[in-house]
């Protein structure tokens, strides 16, 4: 008789099982309902930390185990990873020349990369691929994980099949080689297999609601020097209703895509002659950026920041001190200048530490808050740069606060308020706040970490913010808070971050003189609110669907004369608005007034001022709002007064319709 093992359940209880028992065996021991509803297990032991494993994972003595059902958010990852394999099997069934690479679950879905030299996959292929996936799903193929005992023999077999990428993966993980088999539930025949360690659903019948989304090019291992692959993106949900809701949101997101809107509204471009990931801001979007920076600069002054400007590059010595060359060099651009190595800055923090270090501060000086719209450069592979969302050169609304230990909570409270107030201006709210704590590898004394984490928790609780703790996910130099923001269509974006740092102050020898005359090391707080101007503005374009609020709009008003005889008066109105600092245009083209209005609406201009015989005679303008139709005829001065009020309030108060327009 074999030995028994004991496992721990989430409620603190323990279960004794025969040696060799699986997660499924545990579920069956608890009850047949759970055995039917559960699909995988979350395991914690001396090697694993909350790691999701297949249902046939063999439990070990002392394992802490939580069984997953479709109600658990993590279960979607298992479903999507499994659906990726079904996609790969379907493609290989339909296109025998296809070779497979990788197929991970990603946010909102999954993808699979294929090497398919004889056929270019297009959306026209999707219906037949989906039909084959449905056939595989209905077969209820068992998904079995097996440990490969003879790696060399299996490698020879895979290579003979021409599966170069699969062979490379197996060779890389030969110390822990696991294969994933799709097995016919009736005959036990092996139908298809991949090199993978899971997690997977028990069988393909769990995969019911999926959709192929698009196909794009990719490079093996993300390196443009390697083979070009075809990447099929898809998604999967547990039911059709959730899938349909996602597809509706995706359709709306596609309508709002900042790259698409950029072409329609002439916002930005990326040119081959300049290089991937390097953004050209066109006049319209530069205006939006200028207004954002103006808003933030005023807020920085209210919060007692000082503004600085620092160089775009520095000698390698600086980055050796900061530790970037030992931790981040592969992401940095280097150059030789007169025999010395210089690097473009990937971050602004070392520069700010040097400004702080330029004089000895008293404890009375602290906190010192240094802010900069600092442009940084990071080497991203061309295959991963994406519009404004992921670039090689971008400007951060960066700041670093140097403070005493006893000031941490107050500083974090001020930052939370600053961040909260800022995003409310854009109609955004916190979706989730995460506090990441000390990782396994860290710098600094444990007691400093304990103090810092307690200060962050205290600030979050004092502000009344709910938060989740990411155990062990802090930076190596200190704990951090990440703020995730929800946009107009419900998508969640990681934007603001606040990080405590014990590392750089020590590396750069930063000191301040305490009240007892002793020199002490300050705490350094890294913070960004927008994150990067490029990414944030890209998000704003999609959040507003290109229709920026009046205070941000590239053109705030356009004057539309009905005919040529009204042009002189229209020019007078235009000059009046321009002299009052309104971004205004005049459309004196020969188009009909309806076409002029239509064009202004397509250009998403907030206000249209129509002038004809009645307006000229009464010295008025007929005001049309982009989203609120006719506001009636009013004097230019009244319109200006209300427009400035709207701009000053960042859209909290709008230009009002006249009583006559309301009556109609």
XYZ file of C-alpha atoms in Angstrom:
664
model
C 0.000 0.000 0.000
C 1.360 3.395 -0.963
C 1.848 6.311 1.356
C -0.762 9.024 1.758
C -0.197 12.742 1.289
C -1.837 15.711 2.969
C -2.839 18.880 1.119
C -4.173 22.175 2.464
C -7.363 23.840 1.244
C -8.133 27.604 1.168
C -10.343 27.414 4.277
C -7.375 26.118 6.285
C -8.583 22.530 6.394
C -6.515 19.556 5.228
C -7.284 16.541 3.062
C -5.509 13.216 3.024
C -5.171 11.518 -0.368
C -3.313 8.526 -1.774
C 0.161 9.224 -3.084
C -0.032 10.082 -6.791
C -3.472 11.678 -6.491
C -4.258 14.497 -8.915
C -6.084 17.771 -8.515
C -9.071 16.050 -10.121
C -8.931 13.306 -7.487
C -9.101 15.974 -4.795
C -12.138 17.584 -6.426
C -13.847 14.185 -6.727
C -13.096 13.442 -3.063
C -14.758 16.709 -2.059
C -17.824 16.050 -4.189
C -19.012 15.088 -7.702
C -20.363 18.601 -8.322
C -16.951 20.152 -7.798
C -15.259 17.480 -9.919
C -17.584 18.463 -12.758
C -17.271 22.242 -12.253
C -13.532 22.569 -11.609
C -11.054 22.765 -14.463
C -7.595 23.457 -13.006
C -5.809 24.108 -9.735
C -3.750 26.887 -8.183
C -0.780 25.358 -6.356
C 1.562 26.787 -3.735
C 4.516 24.832 -2.336
C 8.257 25.222 -1.821
C 8.754 25.477 -5.617
C 5.513 27.029 -6.822
C 3.813 30.245 -5.751
C 0.129 30.392 -6.706
C 0.878 28.689 -10.033
C -1.988 27.380 -12.153
C -1.660 23.700 -13.034
C -3.662 21.239 -15.129
C -6.362 19.147 -13.472
C -4.160 16.058 -13.871
C -1.319 17.666 -11.890
C -0.032 15.143 -9.335
C -0.256 16.633 -5.870
C 2.648 16.616 -3.453
C 2.606 16.349 0.292
C 2.078 19.782 1.847
C 0.703 21.428 -1.309
C -1.660 24.332 -0.754
C -4.347 24.001 -3.399
C -7.253 26.078 -4.675
C -9.485 24.535 -7.317
C -10.477 26.822 -10.189
C -13.941 27.044 -11.730
C -15.239 29.308 -14.483
C -16.232 31.833 -11.796
C -12.564 32.527 -11.012
C -10.972 35.309 -13.121
C -7.781 33.247 -13.593
C -9.775 30.546 -15.356
C -9.998 32.666 -18.534
C -6.233 32.369 -18.952
C -6.549 28.575 -18.853
C -9.387 28.626 -21.387
C -7.544 30.943 -23.782
C -4.278 29.067 -23.577
C -6.144 25.866 -24.402
C -8.040 27.560 -27.249
C -4.687 28.670 -28.713
C -3.695 25.012 -29.078
C -7.024 24.209 -30.709
C -6.380 27.060 -33.154
C -2.937 25.636 -33.931
C -4.324 22.134 -34.482
C -7.057 23.528 -36.749
C -4.590 25.494 -38.884
C -2.316 22.489 -39.278
C -5.284 20.287 -40.195
C -6.342 22.741 -42.903
C -2.871 23.798 -44.063
C -0.559 20.754 -43.747
C 2.518 22.850 -44.542
C 2.005 25.065 -41.503
C 4.662 24.914 -38.768
C 3.850 26.137 -35.268
C 5.776 28.504 -33.026
C 4.162 29.829 -29.819
C 0.621 30.600 -28.691
C 0.232 32.327 -25.324
C -2.820 33.759 -23.617
C -2.652 37.560 -23.586
C -4.853 40.325 -22.242
C -8.354 39.869 -23.689
C -7.443 36.809 -25.729
C -4.609 34.793 -27.239
C -2.579 34.389 -30.393
C -0.636 31.726 -32.234
C 2.354 32.216 -34.543
C 2.679 30.106 -37.696
C 5.342 29.636 -40.320
C 3.324 29.112 -43.478
C 5.415 29.871 -46.578
C 2.886 28.648 -49.138
C -0.182 30.557 -47.940
C -0.844 34.013 -46.563
C -3.559 33.824 -43.943
C -6.316 36.448 -44.253
C -9.650 37.084 -42.501
C -11.264 35.224 -45.411
C -9.678 32.059 -43.961
C -11.232 32.618 -40.539
C -14.671 30.984 -41.093
C -13.167 27.640 -42.140
C -10.576 27.770 -39.335
C -13.314 28.522 -36.793
C -15.412 25.679 -38.190
C -12.474 23.293 -37.750
C -11.938 24.588 -34.212
C -15.607 23.907 -33.443
C -15.225 20.363 -34.782
C -12.186 19.790 -32.540
C -13.992 21.287 -29.540
C -17.021 19.025 -30.036
C -14.738 15.974 -30.155
C -13.961 16.604 -26.466
C -10.340 15.690 -27.055
C -8.613 14.969 -23.754
C -5.755 17.356 -23.025
C -2.942 15.399 -21.398
C 0.397 16.627 -20.060
C 3.309 14.178 -20.179
C 6.921 14.393 -19.133
C 9.269 13.542 -22.025
C 11.851 11.019 -20.841
C 13.837 10.785 -24.092
C 14.328 14.371 -25.242
C 16.852 13.546 -27.968
C 14.585 11.000 -29.627
C 11.644 13.360 -29.482
C 13.786 16.177 -30.892
C 14.784 13.980 -33.826
C 11.125 13.213 -34.484
C 10.100 16.870 -34.325
C 12.958 17.972 -36.561
C 12.016 15.301 -39.106
C 8.565 16.880 -39.225
C 10.181 20.241 -40.065
C 8.965 21.745 -36.777
C 12.028 23.919 -36.234
C 10.437 26.210 -33.664
C 8.874 23.419 -31.633
C 12.277 21.692 -31.564
C 14.007 24.850 -30.394
C 11.534 25.228 -27.531
C 11.930 21.612 -26.424
C 15.726 21.882 -26.557
C 15.611 25.055 -24.464
C 13.497 23.371 -21.773
C 15.125 19.931 -21.909
C 15.701 20.043 -18.132
C 11.934 20.028 -17.572
C 10.491 18.799 -20.892
C 6.694 18.619 -20.958
C 4.519 17.760 -23.948
C 0.844 18.458 -24.393
C -1.252 15.858 -26.245
C -4.738 16.033 -27.711
C -6.171 12.553 -27.358
C -9.268 10.991 -28.939
C -11.535 10.259 -25.944
C -12.957 7.114 -27.568
C -9.873 5.405 -28.991
C -7.060 6.961 -26.952
C -5.295 7.848 -30.201
C -2.890 10.793 -30.053
C -4.286 13.330 -32.533
C -1.886 16.267 -32.122
C 0.757 17.506 -29.704
C 2.816 20.550 -28.784
C 5.666 21.409 -26.443
C 3.978 23.108 -23.514
C 3.590 22.946 -19.748
C 0.030 24.293 -19.567
C -2.240 25.072 -17.935
C -5.109 23.599 -19.975
C -8.768 22.729 -19.540
C -9.494 18.997 -19.063
C -10.792 18.547 -22.618
C -11.698 20.618 -25.677
C -15.456 20.548 -24.985
C -14.873 23.394 -22.509
C -14.024 25.656 -25.469
C -17.410 26.935 -26.690
C -17.261 30.715 -27.319
C -14.329 31.959 -29.381
C -13.610 34.281 -32.283
C -10.644 34.873 -34.577
C -9.925 38.595 -34.688
C -7.103 39.482 -37.059
C -3.793 38.365 -38.513
C -0.499 40.221 -38.625
C 3.188 39.668 -39.202
C 5.583 38.740 -36.417
C 9.162 37.609 -36.064
C 10.363 34.498 -34.265
C 11.438 35.585 -30.790
C 10.469 39.175 -31.735
C 13.738 39.616 -33.625
C 13.508 41.034 -37.155
C 16.637 39.025 -38.072
C 14.685 35.791 -37.590
C 12.004 34.146 -39.739
C 8.840 36.106 -40.382
C 5.747 34.394 -39.018
C 2.014 34.906 -39.353
C 0.302 35.734 -36.075
C -3.398 34.980 -35.707
C -5.089 36.874 -32.858
C -8.245 35.512 -31.263
C -10.253 35.535 -28.073
C -12.348 33.114 -26.039
C -14.893 33.403 -23.236
C -16.870 30.952 -21.185
C -20.177 31.914 -22.834
C -21.539 33.581 -25.965
C -22.935 36.575 -24.054
C -19.518 37.606 -22.725
C -18.008 37.076 -26.174
C -20.643 39.276 -27.835
C -20.119 42.040 -25.265
C -16.389 41.913 -25.864
C -16.828 42.054 -29.647
C -19.083 45.107 -29.321
C -16.478 46.847 -27.168
C -13.772 45.829 -29.610
C -15.767 47.261 -32.505
C -16.059 50.528 -30.592
C -12.347 50.413 -29.765
C -11.532 49.942 -33.449
C -13.666 52.965 -34.280
C -11.629 54.911 -31.741
C -8.205 53.515 -32.748
C -5.776 56.416 -32.381
C -3.883 55.409 -35.521
C -7.070 55.458 -37.607
C -8.246 58.762 -36.092
C -4.805 60.256 -36.628
C -5.185 59.893 -40.385
C -8.687 61.380 -40.314
C -7.764 64.322 -38.059
C -4.099 64.831 -39.078
C -2.639 64.200 -35.617
C 0.703 62.359 -35.878
C 2.786 60.189 -38.158
C 5.684 57.730 -38.072
C 7.990 57.834 -41.085
C 10.254 55.092 -42.377
C 12.953 57.690 -43.075
C 13.026 58.570 -39.344
C 12.553 55.122 -37.879
C 9.992 52.969 -36.016
C 8.745 54.140 -32.645
C 9.691 57.790 -33.250
C 6.636 60.058 -33.333
C 6.101 63.158 -35.446
C 3.552 65.350 -33.662
C 1.565 67.296 -36.262
C 0.255 70.803 -35.425
C -3.182 69.595 -34.305
C -1.816 67.112 -31.778
C 1.012 69.416 -30.713
C -1.689 71.856 -29.621
C -3.287 69.147 -27.472
C 0.089 68.319 -25.949
C 0.846 71.987 -25.266
C -2.449 72.420 -23.398
C -1.838 69.260 -21.366
C 1.635 70.463 -20.397
C 0.271 73.910 -19.510
C -2.379 72.311 -17.295
C 0.171 70.119 -15.554
C 2.738 72.905 -15.118
C 0.157 75.016 -13.279
C -0.740 72.042 -11.096
C 2.964 71.397 -10.397
C 3.356 74.929 -9.106
C 0.349 74.493 -6.823
C 1.974 71.341 -5.426
C 5.311 73.113 -4.890
C 7.429 71.419 -7.553
C 10.423 73.033 -9.194
C 10.881 72.488 -12.926
C 14.189 71.464 -14.473
C 15.566 70.498 -17.868
C 18.284 67.891 -18.309
C 20.361 66.611 -21.265
C 19.215 63.811 -23.539
C 22.472 61.891 -23.096
C 25.282 61.402 -20.589
C 28.596 59.613 -20.266
C 28.474 55.955 -19.373
C 29.896 56.802 -15.925
C 26.525 58.182 -14.806
C 24.692 55.026 -15.853
C 27.334 52.824 -14.219
C 26.664 54.578 -10.918
C 22.885 54.332 -11.286
C 23.088 50.648 -12.170
C 21.433 51.011 -15.562
C 24.391 49.540 -17.440
C 24.237 46.374 -15.354
C 20.433 46.025 -15.419
C 19.176 47.885 -18.489
C 21.966 48.229 -21.064
C 20.232 46.148 -23.736
C 17.441 48.751 -23.772
C 19.785 51.736 -24.169
C 21.165 53.481 -27.243
C 24.928 54.023 -27.104
C 27.320 56.191 -29.109
C 30.990 57.062 -29.201
C 31.940 60.727 -28.790
C 35.653 61.565 -28.950
C 36.568 58.116 -27.711
C 34.138 58.180 -24.778
C 30.960 56.132 -24.550
C 27.744 58.121 -24.157
C 24.225 56.763 -23.728
C 20.854 58.305 -24.534
C 18.903 58.484 -21.309
C 16.189 55.833 -20.820
C 15.099 57.544 -17.586
C 15.435 60.957 -15.993
C 16.100 59.880 -12.403
C 19.934 59.903 -12.395
C 19.896 63.454 -13.761
C 17.562 64.594 -10.994
C 19.720 62.994 -8.311
C 22.660 65.044 -9.603
C 20.618 68.247 -9.326
C 19.671 67.364 -5.748
C 23.305 66.543 -4.998
C 24.557 69.885 -6.324
C 24.227 71.340 -2.828
C 23.874 70.036 0.731
C 20.275 70.338 1.864
C 18.988 70.934 5.355
C 16.150 68.869 6.791
C 14.142 72.110 6.539
C 14.516 72.056 2.727
C 12.845 68.707 2.413
C 10.804 67.629 0.617
C 12.482 68.747 -2.611
C 10.165 68.053 -5.565
C 11.896 68.100 -8.970
C 9.767 67.830 -12.135
C 10.590 67.628 -15.818
C 8.940 66.869 -19.114
C 11.937 64.734 -19.969
C 12.354 62.985 -23.308
C 13.863 59.509 -22.982
C 14.901 56.802 -25.431
C 14.574 53.058 -25.059
C 15.471 50.373 -27.545
C 12.287 48.509 -28.380
C 12.375 45.917 -31.132
C 10.613 47.181 -34.241
C 8.170 44.273 -34.038
C 6.703 45.494 -30.743
C 6.437 49.258 -31.256
C 2.789 50.240 -31.642
C 1.631 53.714 -32.657
C 1.863 56.087 -29.703
C 1.349 53.316 -27.172
C 4.853 51.866 -27.396
C 7.606 54.051 -28.800
C 11.394 54.298 -28.808
C 11.449 57.982 -27.967
C 8.889 59.516 -25.627
C 8.475 62.304 -23.094
C 7.640 61.508 -19.481
C 5.887 63.881 -17.115
C 8.534 62.820 -14.656
C 9.168 63.923 -11.085
C 11.316 62.857 -8.175
C 10.700 63.804 -4.584
C 13.504 63.725 -2.028
C 12.106 63.563 1.483
C 12.675 62.407 5.036
C 11.318 59.094 6.231
C 8.724 60.825 8.405
C 7.393 62.696 5.345
C 6.586 59.652 3.190
C 2.906 59.319 4.142
C 2.160 63.013 3.613
C 3.922 62.993 0.247
C 2.046 59.914 -0.935
C -1.265 61.430 0.194
C -0.489 64.565 -1.805
C 0.404 62.445 -4.843
C -2.800 60.400 -4.640
C -4.828 63.614 -4.474
C -2.845 65.062 -7.387
C -3.427 61.951 -9.514
C -7.114 61.674 -8.586
C -7.821 65.349 -9.357
C -5.963 65.128 -12.661
C -7.844 62.164 -14.096
C -11.235 63.503 -13.011
C -10.580 66.429 -15.351
C -10.577 63.937 -18.243
C -13.642 62.033 -17.043
C -11.544 59.049 -15.985
C -11.684 57.139 -12.726
C -9.582 54.649 -10.799
C -10.317 51.095 -11.906
C -7.817 49.467 -9.562
C -4.983 50.478 -7.288
C -2.179 48.000 -6.612
C 0.449 48.090 -3.877
C 3.503 46.005 -4.758
C 5.688 44.858 -1.860
C 9.266 43.667 -1.284
C 10.471 41.139 -3.889
C 12.771 38.216 -3.211
C 15.778 40.166 -4.526
C 15.930 43.677 -3.142
C 18.278 46.387 -1.944
C 18.066 48.274 1.340
C 17.419 47.215 4.899
C 14.263 45.132 5.572
C 13.200 47.598 8.257
C 13.247 50.410 5.676
C 11.019 48.331 3.431
C 8.626 47.663 6.303
C 8.466 51.375 7.099
C 7.941 52.319 3.444
C 5.221 49.727 2.845
C 3.418 50.799 6.030
C 3.583 54.433 4.879
C 2.098 53.570 1.482
C -0.701 51.543 3.074
C -1.432 54.334 5.537
C -1.693 56.913 2.750
C -4.024 54.743 0.665
C -6.248 54.043 3.657
C -6.305 57.664 4.788
C -7.386 58.694 1.308
C -10.093 56.025 1.376
C -8.861 54.092 -1.659
C -9.450 50.376 -1.975
C -6.331 48.561 -3.133
C -4.974 45.102 -3.747
C -1.549 43.910 -2.643
C 0.831 42.346 -5.143
C 3.072 40.406 -2.817
C 6.701 40.477 -3.880
C 6.065 42.508 -7.045
C 7.815 45.711 -5.979
C 10.852 47.054 -7.796
C 14.194 45.816 -6.463
C 14.818 49.313 -5.080
C 11.515 49.885 -3.261
C 7.739 49.280 -3.007
C 5.340 50.990 -5.396
C 1.723 51.916 -6.079
C 0.277 51.502 -9.580
C -2.912 53.295 -10.576
C -5.082 51.727 -13.269
C -7.540 54.061 -14.955
C -10.839 53.224 -16.709
C -11.625 55.033 -19.958
C -14.922 56.000 -21.630
C -15.647 52.501 -22.978
C -14.541 50.600 -19.895
C -11.000 49.643 -20.854
C -8.402 49.693 -18.097
C -5.016 51.356 -18.580
C -1.952 51.312 -16.360
C -0.961 54.991 -16.148
C 0.266 56.604 -12.942
C 2.890 55.049 -10.733
C 4.502 56.006 -7.424
C 7.699 54.219 -6.391
C 9.875 54.504 -3.303
C 13.616 54.142 -3.837
C 16.409 53.416 -1.329
C 18.846 52.438 -4.080
C 19.694 55.591 -6.053
C 20.136 57.821 -2.971
C 22.688 55.303 -1.719
C 24.436 54.845 -5.084
C 24.776 58.587 -5.611
C 25.642 59.338 -1.989
C 22.719 61.715 -1.458
C 22.652 63.395 1.932
C 20.818 66.048 3.896
C 21.740 67.546 7.251
C 19.255 66.609 9.962
C 18.257 68.899 12.846
C 20.873 67.249 15.049
C 23.585 68.133 12.501
C 24.028 64.520 11.335
C 24.036 63.819 7.594
C 21.334 61.349 6.597
C 20.198 59.690 3.391
C 16.879 60.894 1.957
C 14.121 58.705 0.578
C 13.546 59.153 -3.165
C 10.036 58.941 -4.628
C 9.658 58.394 -8.370
C 6.325 59.451 -9.773
C 4.653 59.934 -13.143
C 1.018 60.937 -13.614
C 0.425 60.724 -17.360
C 3.306 58.256 -17.688
C 4.488 59.259 -21.130
C 2.947 62.049 -23.163
C 2.854 59.825 -26.243
C 1.002 56.948 -24.624
C -1.324 59.161 -22.589
C -2.284 61.290 -25.584
C -2.858 58.107 -27.605
C -5.210 56.937 -24.847
C -6.928 60.349 -24.795
C -7.522 60.220 -28.548
C -9.354 56.924 -28.049
C -11.055 58.017 -24.808
C -12.587 61.047 -26.542
C -12.877 59.286 -29.939
C -10.893 62.203 -31.362
C -13.484 64.744 -30.170
C -11.335 66.578 -27.623
C -13.072 68.799 -25.083
C -12.989 72.491 -25.965
C -10.034 73.344 -23.719
C -7.892 70.724 -25.510
C -9.332 70.912 -29.028
C -6.819 71.929 -31.721
C -9.499 74.216 -33.197
C -12.052 75.452 -30.665
C -14.383 77.301 -33.029
C -14.838 77.772 -36.755
C -16.621 80.681 -38.436
C -18.833 79.702 -41.370
C -20.110 82.460 -43.689
C -23.196 81.370 -45.630
C -22.136 83.168 -48.818
C -19.386 85.397 -50.176
C -21.174 88.584 -49.057
C -20.824 87.459 -45.434
C -17.063 86.822 -45.577
C -16.008 90.323 -44.427
C -18.150 90.067 -41.298
C -16.914 86.496 -40.734
C -13.311 87.737 -40.921
C -14.118 90.388 -38.298
C -15.588 87.729 -35.951
C -12.571 85.504 -36.552
C -10.127 88.277 -35.654
C -12.119 89.139 -32.502
C -11.934 85.539 -31.282
C -8.277 85.199 -32.238
C -7.418 88.351 -30.264
C -9.130 86.778 -27.244
C -6.838 83.726 -27.420
C -9.378 81.389 -29.018
C -8.089 78.813 -31.486
C -10.355 79.732 -34.379
C -10.529 79.100 -38.117
C -12.475 80.712 -40.937
C -13.968 78.564 -43.686
C -14.431 81.028 -46.566
C -14.550 78.313 -49.208
C -17.228 78.262 -51.917
C -18.872 75.149 -50.424
C -22.518 75.252 -49.349
C -23.174 75.984 -45.689
C -24.411 72.414 -45.136
C -21.156 71.019 -46.516
C -19.156 73.416 -44.340
C -21.065 72.282 -41.255
C -20.610 68.635 -42.208
C -16.854 69.106 -42.648
C -16.562 70.912 -39.289
C -18.417 68.043 -37.630
C -16.104 65.486 -39.230
C -13.124 67.541 -38.009
C -14.721 67.348 -34.534
C -14.573 71.117 -33.948
C -16.530 71.982 -30.773
C -18.289 75.148 -31.989
C -19.477 76.368 -35.397
C -20.387 80.039 -35.758
C -22.663 80.496 -38.748
C -23.087 84.040 -40.129
C -25.646 85.146 -42.702
C -27.793 88.195 -43.369
C -29.574 88.096 -39.974
C -26.317 87.710 -38.025
C -24.572 90.510 -39.924
C -27.540 92.838 -39.365
C -27.819 92.007 -35.628
C -24.020 91.831 -35.050
C -24.367 88.252 -33.818
C -23.299 84.691 -34.592
C -25.523 81.625 -34.848
C -23.839 79.064 -32.608
C -23.906 75.333 -33.312
C -22.313 72.884 -30.889
C -20.777 69.705 -32.254
C -22.803 67.482 -29.974
C -25.713 69.747 -28.991
C -26.955 71.191 -32.307
C -28.253 74.804 -32.411
C -27.585 77.007 -29.391
C -29.155 80.058 -31.024
C -27.922 83.475 -32.144
C -25.904 85.545 -29.684
C -23.463 88.409 -29.611
C -19.792 87.589 -30.072
C -18.987 88.969 -26.617
C -21.536 86.679 -24.942
C -20.187 83.673 -26.816
C -16.617 84.584 -25.844
C -17.534 85.005 -22.186
C -19.187 81.571 -22.026
C -16.476 79.908 -24.104
C -13.735 81.175 -21.766
C -15.746 79.969 -18.777
C -15.954 76.510 -20.356
C -12.211 76.468 -21.081
C -11.293 77.629 -17.556
C -13.532 74.959 -15.987
C -12.143 72.247 -18.305
C -15.634 71.549 -19.593
C -17.577 71.539 -16.323
C -19.719 74.429 -17.652
C -20.608 74.632 -21.341
C -21.734 77.410 -23.662
C -25.474 77.710 -22.983
C -28.279 77.812 -25.525
C -30.198 81.078 -25.781
C -33.760 81.142 -24.372
C -35.077 81.367 -27.952
C -33.183 78.223 -28.976
C -34.418 76.381 -25.866
C -38.005 77.399 -26.655
C -37.727 75.906 -30.119
